């Protein structure tokens, strides 16, 4: 599952992540793209609180958050 | 060049931690108490709405003689956020997420705030001073946030932003420096109140310094009065809410210590007792701020980080402040005005239309 939240600000990225996980509760892998630090932190916190281990890759201005269970 | 780091190995920074947000809330509370002790109106160490309205008056955009002053706290907040963002490599010029919608949302939020007589931050400070009218305001604020969340869950979005010219983000910090120059030079065309709330202020250097400190901390922690409740309700995340609660607790302790704590509804400083309109005013602020993605303080901070959508919102609020006094929409200690009540209702209709039009309720049917 890959969600591109670039350009949107909180709470949208977290909300998009939440919706993706809600519609796919069995998912054990998720990738979220964001381009701002606030959303990076918030999505990271949200994924962590939902039992995901999160790795963050930074490419220029975009962060790729990889969550695995 | 790609840099990969494992978040699990990465330490949560102080400002991202709960200690960080509680620390920030405590500093904001203490600074608010200090500003009042040094001259700001009571329970108004900070009020983003009131202070932007005062700036509108100082620039002559309205001629209400008691609310005209270039508040250095606002200048400090923008510059503090700019410095923190720049130093932390978070400064980025961006914008283009429905700017004109945001401008009018800024006007609506200001009209709601001046109906109640305070932005969400001042609402906390009023609660910390024992003003029970602000508890009614808080209930309205929560209700407004609740309505906004319904639309967020229905897909409400003002759509994405884009990178703008790299200079675009510097406009707001430069504007803040321009305001500071006007404040210090005090040319004849700038208005400064001789009496009333705007004549009461702490010394310029102290107000500026306090604004800078809060601007720095608010940028680092993303402190937001609306975000606090929103994240708790939507995601069960209480990080921002802790900042919000700490501000109330610390100001309450400070006010008790300085014998400024006065529990009750009657004769509270720069406040009125009309419960219904206190509720509705803050409901408008809560709803509008959820649609904007942050409270008036947060908009100011983001404008210092290079976000021109937030800068446009700030100017919407400044224009809203001017309109509120030119059209007699703003409440006073005597209570709300009929014009203000009409304006708040019009703004609710505007928000309802906007919320539906920008959510999946309409889009999916087209």
mmCIF file of C-alpha atoms in Angstrom, chain B residues 154 352-366:
data_model
loop_
_atom_site.group_PDB
_atom_site.id
_atom_site.type_symbol
_atom_site.label_atom_id
_atom_site.label_comp_id
_atom_site.label_asym_id
_atom_site.label_seq_id
_atom_site.Cartn_x
_atom_site.Cartn_y
_atom_site.Cartn_z
ATOM 1 C CA UNK B 154 -16.384 13.296 4.832
ATOM 2 C CA UNK B 352 -21.613 25.293 5.819
ATOM 3 C CA UNK B 353 -21.537 25.927 2.071
ATOM 4 C CA UNK B 354 -17.755 25.717 2.023
ATOM 5 C CA UNK B 355 -17.674 22.516 4.080
ATOM 6 C CA UNK B 356 -20.175 20.736 1.852
ATOM 7 C CA UNK B 357 -18.719 22.035 -1.417
ATOM 8 C CA UNK B 358 -15.191 20.887 -0.533
ATOM 9 C CA UNK B 359 -16.094 17.458 0.799
ATOM 10 C CA UNK B 360 -16.980 14.189 -0.871
ATOM 11 C CA UNK B 361 -20.663 14.942 -0.286
ATOM 12 C CA UNK B 362 -20.679 16.991 -3.478
ATOM 13 C CA UNK B 363 -17.608 15.897 -5.362
ATOM 14 C CA UNK B 364 -18.693 12.286 -5.696
ATOM 15 C CA UNK B 365 -22.025 13.307 -7.183
ATOM 16 C CA UNK B 366 -20.572 15.443 -9.948
#
